[in-house]
Coordinates of C-alpha atoms in Angstrom, one line a residue:
M1 CA 0.0 0.2 0.4
E2 CA 1.4 3.4 -0.6
L3 CA 0.3 6.3 1.7
N4 CA 1.4 8.4 -0.5
N5 CA -2.5 7.9 -2.1
I6 CA -4.5 8.0 0.7
H7 CA -5.6 10.9 1.6
N8 CA -8.4 10.0 4.0
I9 CA -7.7 8.0 7.5
Y10 CA -10.6 7.0 10.1
F11 CA -9.0 5.4 13.7
V12 CA -11.1 3.6 16.0
G13 CA -9.9 3.9 19.2
I14 CA -8.1 7.3 18.0
G15 CA -7.4 8.1 22.0
G16 CA -5.1 5.3 21.6
I17 CA -1.3 6.7 22.8
G18 CA -0.2 4.9 19.8
M19 CA -3.2 5.2 17.9
S20 CA -3.1 9.6 18.6
A21 CA 0.3 10.1 18.0
I22 CA 0.0 8.3 14.3
A23 CA -3.2 10.3 13.9
S24 CA -1.2 13.8 14.6
Y25 CA 1.1 12.1 12.3
F26 CA -0.5 12.0 9.2
V27 CA -2.7 15.8 9.9
S28 CA 0.2 17.1 9.8
N29 CA 1.4 15.3 6.8
G30 CA -2.7 17.1 5.1
K31 CA -4.2 13.8 5.2
L32 CA -7.9 14.0 6.3
V33 CA -8.2 12.0 9.8
S34 CA -11.3 11.4 12.2
G35 CA -12.3 8.5 14.6
Y36 CA -13.9 6.9 17.3
D37 CA -13.5 6.5 20.9
K38 CA -15.3 5.3 23.7
T39 CA -14.8 8.5 26.1
P40 CA -12.9 12.0 25.6
S41 CA -9.5 12.6 26.8
V42 CA -6.9 14.8 27.9
V43 CA -5.7 13.3 24.1
T44 CA -8.4 13.6 22.3
K45 CA -9.0 17.3 23.9
A46 CA -4.9 17.7 22.0
L47 CA -6.8 16.2 18.4
N48 CA -9.6 18.1 18.5
E49 CA -7.6 21.1 18.8
Q50 CA -5.7 19.8 15.6
G51 CA -8.8 20.1 13.8
I52 CA -9.6 16.1 14.3
K53 CA -13.7 15.0 14.4
I54 CA -14.0 12.3 17.1
S55 CA -17.4 10.6 18.0
F56 CA -17.6 9.0 21.1
V57 CA -20.7 7.1 21.0
D58 CA -20.2 4.1 18.8
E59 CA -22.6 4.3 15.9
V60 CA -22.3 3.8 12.4
A61 CA -24.4 7.5 12.0
T62 CA -22.0 9.6 13.0
I63 CA -19.5 8.4 10.6
E64 CA -19.1 11.9 8.6
E65 CA -19.4 11.3 5.0
S66 CA -16.1 12.2 3.7
F67 CA -14.9 8.5 5.4
L68 CA -18.0 6.4 4.1
N69 CA -16.9 5.3 0.5
P70 CA -14.3 2.6 0.8
A71 CA -11.6 3.2 -2.3
E72 CA -10.2 6.4 -0.5
T73 CA -10.9 6.0 3.1
L74 CA -8.0 3.7 5.1
V75 CA -9.3 2.5 8.7
V76 CA -6.9 2.0 11.4
Y77 CA -7.8 0.4 14.9
T78 CA -6.3 -0.3 17.9
P79 CA -7.0 -4.2 19.6
A80 CA -9.0 -3.1 22.5
I81 CA -11.4 -1.8 20.3
P82 CA -14.1 -5.2 20.7
K83 CA -14.7 -6.6 18.2
D84 CA -18.9 -6.0 18.2
G85 CA -17.6 -2.5 17.9
K86 CA -20.5 -1.0 15.4
I87 CA -18.5 1.2 14.4
L88 CA -15.2 -1.2 13.5
N89 CA -17.1 -3.8 11.8
Y90 CA -19.4 -1.6 9.7
F91 CA -15.9 -1.0 8.1
Q92 CA -14.7 -4.4 8.4
Q93 CA -18.1 -6.1 6.3
N94 CA -18.1 -3.5 3.6
G95 CA -14.7 -3.0 1.6
F96 CA -12.7 -1.3 3.7
K97 CA -9.1 -2.0 3.9
V98 CA -8.9 -2.4 7.7
L99 CA -5.5 -2.1 9.4
K100 CA -3.9 -3.2 12.9
R101 CA -1.8 0.3 14.2
S102 CA 1.3 -1.5 13.9
A103 CA 0.7 -2.5 10.3
L104 CA 0.1 1.5 9.4
L105 CA 3.4 1.8 11.8
G106 CA 5.3 -1.4 10.1
L107 CA 4.5 0.3 7.3
I108 CA 5.1 3.5 8.2
T109 CA 9.1 2.0 9.5
K110 CA 9.1 0.5 5.7
N111 CA 9.5 3.6 4.4
S112 CA 12.0 5.2 6.8
I113 CA 15.3 4.2 8.3
C114 CA 13.9 2.8 11.6
Y115 CA 14.5 3.3 15.2
A116 CA 12.8 1.2 17.1
V117 CA 12.8 0.8 21.2
A118 CA 12.1 -3.4 22.0
G119 CA 11.7 -4.7 26.0
T120 CA 8.9 -5.1 28.6
H121 CA 10.1 -2.4 30.1
G122 CA 11.3 1.1 30.1
K123 CA 10.5 1.5 25.7
T124 CA 8.7 4.8 25.9
T125 CA 11.2 6.0 28.2
T126 CA 14.0 5.1 26.0
S127 CA 12.1 5.8 23.1
S128 CA 11.5 9.7 23.9
I129 CA 14.8 10.2 25.1
L130 CA 16.7 8.8 21.7
G131 CA 14.5 10.8 20.0
H132 CA 14.6 14.2 22.1
I133 CA 19.0 13.6 21.3
M134 CA 17.8 13.3 17.6
H135 CA 15.3 15.9 17.2
V136 CA 18.2 18.7 19.1
C137 CA 20.6 17.3 16.9
G138 CA 18.8 18.2 13.4
T139 CA 18.3 14.8 12.5
G140 CA 14.6 15.9 11.0
A141 CA 13.5 11.8 12.5
T142 CA 9.8 11.7 13.7
S143 CA 9.3 10.0 16.8
F144 CA 5.7 8.5 17.3
L145 CA 5.9 7.7 20.8
G146 CA 3.8 5.6 23.7
G147 CA 3.4 9.0 26.6
I148 CA 3.9 12.2 27.0
T149 CA 7.0 13.9 26.0
E150 CA 7.8 17.3 29.4
N151 CA 9.3 18.9 26.3
Y152 CA 7.4 18.8 23.7
N153 CA 3.6 18.4 25.9
S154 CA 3.2 15.0 23.1
N155 CA 3.1 11.7 21.8
L156 CA 4.8 13.0 18.9
I157 CA 8.3 14.5 17.7
L158 CA 7.2 15.3 14.2
G159 CA 10.4 16.0 11.9
E160 CA 10.5 14.6 7.8
D161 CA 9.4 11.1 6.9
K162 CA 13.1 9.5 6.3
I163 CA 13.8 8.8 10.3
S164 CA 11.4 7.2 12.0
V165 CA 12.2 7.0 15.5
V166 CA 9.0 3.8 17.1
E167 CA 8.3 1.7 20.4
A168 CA 8.9 -2.0 19.2
D169 CA 5.2 -2.8 21.7
E170 CA 5.4 -6.5 21.8
F171 CA 1.9 -6.7 23.5
D172 CA 0.0 -9.0 19.8
R173 CA 3.1 -9.4 18.3
S174 CA 2.6 -5.5 17.5
F175 CA 6.4 -5.3 16.5
L176 CA 7.1 -8.2 14.1
Q177 CA 5.0 -5.5 11.5
L178 CA 7.7 -3.1 12.2
S179 CA 10.9 -2.5 9.7
P180 CA 13.6 -1.9 11.8
N181 CA 17.3 -0.5 10.8
V182 CA 19.2 0.2 14.4
A183 CA 16.8 -2.0 17.3
C184 CA 16.6 -2.0 20.7
I185 CA 16.0 -4.6 23.1
T186 CA 16.4 -3.6 27.0
N187 CA 15.2 -6.6 29.1
M188 CA 12.6 -9.0 28.2
D189 CA 10.6 -10.1 31.7
A190 CA 7.3 -12.0 31.5
D191 CA 4.4 -10.2 31.2
H192 CA 1.3 -10.2 28.6
L193 CA 1.2 -13.8 29.5
D194 CA -2.6 -13.7 28.6
I195 CA -1.6 -12.8 25.2
Y196 CA 1.6 -15.6 24.9
G197 CA 0.8 -17.9 27.8
E198 CA 4.8 -18.8 28.7
K199 CA 7.6 -16.6 28.9
E200 CA 9.5 -18.6 26.3
A201 CA 6.9 -18.0 24.2
L202 CA 7.7 -14.0 24.8
E203 CA 10.6 -14.7 24.9
T204 CA 11.0 -16.8 21.0
S205 CA 8.6 -13.1 19.5
F206 CA 11.6 -10.6 21.0
R207 CA 14.8 -13.5 18.8
E208 CA 12.4 -13.2 15.9
F209 CA 11.9 -9.6 16.9
A210 CA 16.2 -9.1 16.9
N211 CA 15.8 -11.3 13.0
K212 CA 14.2 -8.7 11.3
V213 CA 17.5 -5.8 12.4
S214 CA 18.7 -5.1 9.2
D215 CA 21.8 -3.7 10.7
T216 CA 22.5 -3.0 14.8
L217 CA 21.4 -4.9 17.5
I218 CA 21.9 -3.3 20.3
V219 CA 20.8 -5.5 24.0
K220 CA 20.6 -5.4 27.6
K221 CA 24.1 -7.7 29.1
G222 CA 22.6 -10.7 30.3
L223 CA 20.3 -11.0 27.5
P224 CA 19.0 -14.7 25.8
V225 CA 20.1 -12.3 22.5
D226 CA 23.0 -12.7 20.2
G227 CA 23.7 -8.0 19.7
L228 CA 26.2 -5.6 20.6
T229 CA 25.8 -5.4 24.9
Y230 CA 25.1 -1.9 27.3
G231 CA 25.9 -2.5 30.7
V232 CA 25.9 0.2 33.9
E233 CA 29.4 -0.7 35.8
E234 CA 29.8 -3.9 34.0
S235 CA 31.2 -4.7 31.3
A236 CA 29.3 -4.6 27.3
D237 CA 30.6 -3.5 25.1
Y238 CA 28.7 0.4 25.6
I239 CA 29.6 1.3 29.1
A240 CA 27.9 3.9 32.3
Q241 CA 30.6 4.3 34.6
D242 CA 31.7 6.2 37.5
V243 CA 28.3 6.7 38.6
K244 CA 26.8 9.5 40.4
I245 CA 24.3 12.1 41.6
E246 CA 25.1 15.1 42.2
N247 CA 22.1 17.7 43.0
G248 CA 19.5 15.8 42.5
S249 CA 20.8 14.0 38.6
F250 CA 22.6 11.3 37.4
V251 CA 26.0 12.7 36.2
F252 CA 28.6 9.7 34.4
D253 CA 31.2 8.9 32.1
V254 CA 30.0 6.8 29.0
K255 CA 33.0 4.6 26.6
T256 CA 31.0 3.3 23.3
P257 CA 32.9 0.8 21.1
N258 CA 34.4 4.3 18.6
G259 CA 34.7 6.5 22.3
F260 CA 34.3 8.3 24.9
V261 CA 32.9 10.3 26.8
K262 CA 33.3 12.4 30.1
D263 CA 30.6 14.0 32.7
V264 CA 27.1 12.9 30.9
V265 CA 24.7 14.8 33.1
F266 CA 20.4 13.1 33.3
H267 CA 18.0 14.6 35.3
L268 CA 15.6 11.4 35.5
P269 CA 16.1 9.3 38.8
G270 CA 16.9 6.0 39.0
R271 CA 19.0 3.7 38.1
H272 CA 17.3 1.6 35.6
N273 CA 16.7 5.2 33.1
V274 CA 20.7 5.4 33.7
S275 CA 20.7 2.5 31.6
N276 CA 17.7 3.4 28.7
A277 CA 19.4 6.9 28.2
L278 CA 23.0 5.1 27.9
V279 CA 21.0 2.8 25.1
S280 CA 19.8 5.8 23.6
I281 CA 23.0 7.2 23.2
A282 CA 24.4 4.5 21.8
M283 CA 21.7 4.4 19.2
A284 CA 21.8 8.0 18.3
E285 CA 25.6 7.2 17.9
K286 CA 25.3 4.8 15.4
H287 CA 23.2 7.5 14.0
G288 CA 26.0 8.8 13.1
L289 CA 25.9 11.8 15.4
D290 CA 29.5 13.1 17.3
L291 CA 29.6 11.7 21.3
E292 CA 29.3 15.0 22.4
E293 CA 27.1 16.7 20.7
I294 CA 24.1 13.3 21.7
K295 CA 25.4 14.9 25.6
K296 CA 25.0 17.8 25.4
A297 CA 21.2 17.4 23.9
L298 CA 20.6 14.9 27.0
S299 CA 21.3 17.5 29.9
S300 CA 17.6 19.2 28.2
Y301 CA 15.8 15.8 28.7
R302 CA 12.7 16.1 31.0
G303 CA 11.2 12.5 30.3
V304 CA 7.9 12.1 29.8
K305 CA 4.5 12.6 32.0
R306 CA 3.7 9.6 34.3
R307 CA 7.3 8.4 34.2
F308 CA 8.2 8.9 38.4
S309 CA 6.1 12.2 37.3
Y310 CA 6.9 15.4 40.3
K311 CA 3.0 16.3 40.7
I312 CA 4.7 17.8 44.4
K313 CA 8.2 18.5 44.9
Q314 CA 8.4 20.7 48.8
E315 CA 11.5 20.2 50.7
D316 CA 8.7 17.8 53.6
F317 CA 6.0 17.0 51.5
V318 CA 6.4 14.8 47.7
L319 CA 3.8 13.8 45.3
I320 CA 4.8 11.3 41.8
D321 CA 3.3 9.9 39.0
D322 CA 4.4 6.9 37.7
Y323 CA 3.0 4.9 35.1
A324 CA 4.8 1.1 37.1
H325 CA 2.2 -1.8 36.3
H326 CA 4.8 -4.4 36.4
P327 CA 6.5 -5.8 39.9
T328 CA 9.7 -5.5 37.7
E329 CA 8.7 -1.6 37.4
I330 CA 6.9 -1.7 40.7
E331 CA 10.4 -2.5 42.2
A332 CA 12.2 0.2 39.8
V333 CA 10.1 3.0 41.0
E334 CA 10.8 1.7 45.1
N335 CA 14.7 0.9 43.9
A336 CA 14.5 5.3 43.0
V337 CA 13.0 7.2 45.4
R338 CA 14.5 4.9 48.2
E339 CA 18.4 6.8 46.4
M340 CA 16.4 9.8 46.2
Y341 CA 14.9 10.0 49.3
P342 CA 17.2 7.7 51.6
G343 CA 15.4 7.0 55.7
Q344 CA 12.4 8.5 54.8
K345 CA 8.6 7.4 54.8
I346 CA 7.2 6.5 51.5
L347 CA 3.1 5.1 50.9
A348 CA 2.3 3.5 47.4
V349 CA -1.0 3.2 46.2
F350 CA -1.2 1.3 43.5
Q351 CA -4.0 0.2 41.0
P352 CA -2.9 -3.1 39.2
H353 CA -3.7 -3.0 35.6
L354 CA -5.5 -6.5 34.3
F355 CA -7.1 -9.1 36.6
S356 CA -4.8 -11.6 33.8
R357 CA -1.6 -9.6 35.1
T358 CA -2.2 -9.3 38.2
R359 CA -3.6 -13.6 38.5
D360 CA 0.6 -14.5 36.2
F361 CA 2.5 -12.3 38.5
I362 CA 0.0 -11.8 42.0
D363 CA 3.2 -13.4 44.4
D364 CA 5.3 -11.1 42.5
F365 CA 3.4 -7.9 43.5
A366 CA 2.8 -8.6 46.7
K367 CA 7.5 -8.3 46.8
S368 CA 7.3 -5.3 45.1
L369 CA 4.8 -3.5 47.0
S370 CA 5.5 -5.3 50.2
K371 CA 9.4 -2.3 50.7
F372 CA 7.3 0.4 50.3
D373 CA 6.3 1.8 54.2
E374 CA 2.7 1.7 53.8
V375 CA 0.5 1.0 51.4
I376 CA -3.4 1.1 49.3
L377 CA -5.1 -1.2 46.5
L378 CA -7.1 0.5 45.0
D379 CA -9.6 -1.8 42.7
I380 CA -8.3 -3.9 40.1
Y381 CA -8.4 -2.0 36.6
P382 CA -10.6 -3.6 33.8
A383 CA -8.4 -2.5 30.7
R384 CA -9.7 -4.8 27.9
E385 CA -10.6 -7.7 30.6
L386 CA -13.9 -8.8 31.8
P387 CA -13.4 -10.6 35.8
I388 CA -11.5 -13.5 36.8
E389 CA -12.7 -15.7 39.4
G390 CA -10.7 -15.2 43.2
V391 CA -8.5 -13.0 41.2
T392 CA -9.2 -9.1 43.5
S393 CA -7.2 -6.5 44.5
A394 CA -8.2 -8.3 48.5
W395 CA -6.7 -11.4 47.2
L396 CA -3.2 -9.4 46.4
L397 CA -3.5 -7.4 50.1
G398 CA -3.4 -10.8 52.4
K399 CA -0.2 -11.1 50.6
I400 CA 1.7 -8.4 51.1
E401 CA 3.9 -8.5 54.1
N402 CA 3.5 -5.4 54.9
Q403 CA 1.0 -4.1 58.2
N404 CA 0.0 -0.3 57.4
K405 CA -1.7 -1.7 53.6
S406 CA -5.6 -1.8 52.8
L407 CA -8.1 -1.9 50.1
Q408 CA -9.2 1.5 49.6
T409 CA -11.9 2.6 47.3
K410 CA -10.6 6.1 45.6
E411 CA -12.7 8.4 47.9
N412 CA -11.6 7.1 50.4
A413 CA -7.7 6.8 49.3
I414 CA -7.6 10.5 48.8
V415 CA -8.5 11.2 52.6
S416 CA -6.1 8.8 53.0
I417 CA -3.6 10.6 51.8
K418 CA -4.3 14.0 52.9
N419 CA -3.9 12.4 56.9
T420 CA -0.8 10.7 56.0
D421 CA 2.4 11.2 57.9
A422 CA 4.5 9.6 54.9
T423 CA 6.8 12.5 53.5
V424 CA 6.9 10.3 50.0
V425 CA 3.7 9.3 48.4
V426 CA 3.9 7.4 44.8
M427 CA 0.5 6.5 43.7
I428 CA 1.3 3.8 40.8
G429 CA -0.6 2.2 38.2
A430 CA -1.5 2.4 34.0
G431 CA -5.0 2.1 34.7
D432 CA -7.1 5.7 35.3
I433 CA -5.6 6.5 38.0
G434 CA -3.4 9.7 36.6
V435 CA -7.8 10.9 37.0
L436 CA -7.3 9.9 40.6
V437 CA -3.7 11.9 41.1
E438 CA -5.1 15.0 39.4
E439 CA -8.0 15.1 42.0
V440 CA -5.4 14.0 44.8
T441 CA -2.6 16.8 43.6
T442 CA -6.0 19.0 43.3
V443 CA -6.9 18.4 47.2
L444 CA -3.3 18.4 48.4
K445 CA -2.2 21.6 47.1
Q446 CA -5.0 23.6 48.6
E447 CA -4.5 22.2 51.6
I448 CA -0.6 23.0 51.1
K449 CA -2.1 26.9 50.1
S450 CA -4.6 27.4 53.2
N451 CA -1.3 25.8 55.4
E452 CA 1.1 28.9 54.0

């Protein structure tokens, strides 16, 4: 399919973080774009401001006339849309060209030099770091991201169409649709077992992705995949060494097969983010950028919203918002908080995401959450799933080895957070907890203002 010949594109599930980036890209390239989503959001509001009309009613009658001609309209959908969706079914049954989001992203990467970031965790942060470096250094790359960057207040860093930076998503084996020239794999922890069944099947899928890389693959040291390796203070092809914290930021040296650069400054907390920065540096250098140039660009990177985002940051109280929804990610958040705020009491407010993920990793979730000083659990966010008998937040709560733990409604959680004696509150999860974060932030800021 020649994308240049397509003029009208309809997105079913346009408010998804990955879908909306592609929608924005096509609008900026002069295409007529419209779509449907279940509910309004910050993302759909931003799309509206770009002139995109969005329906929030799943009825065929809401489709604009411009998109009713199968010969002129491409339809894109996300797997999060129910199979019995009326709009999706109409397009599928009436001769329209209908593609999954991953297939469309695959077409975009096929026609560009593609830098792909794969891994169970860290994709959004790593790809946004790389996208930022490539943008600041003037490469003309366009980056499609799975989160809203602080630097650009967008999930799209718009450039030209010759170079693309993308997240290679393992969910639903989507990354096998891509045509990566240079790629990295940050980790291969078990996840999405509702799709893969076993960890071995997930690892097989990553190896299939690795085989699609046409130029260079860079992998975290220790992963069972062949490629150049990277590691923080360990022997590898790309090394971050002499890592220290100065004025709340990481400072480290980087050694690559082609060079060395001292005193790289990186502002995100957590050693896992030093690792993400390192592989971004490696991929940018592979593009031909100078290490000193990369170092300068990295120093202005400010992160991704809902990835260790400070909502309130005062000397005596901190509120942090994070997307962590897997035990490994929760552990990384806990480690980062302890590193930044040693000796302080930390409250974690966690909303489990997916019944299947909660079931598959119940003991690991309990272990990671037990490390906090106090834990508030919310009910499981179902996302695309129906409930699974016996899989509840109450079950998880019973396994957490912590005396200061409770299962609460969102309303009660706001009161508990307001009254906590914890000096650091971390709100974590991939569901709709982000809405609660904003409510808590408003309440606490009002409280702080009234006490001044």
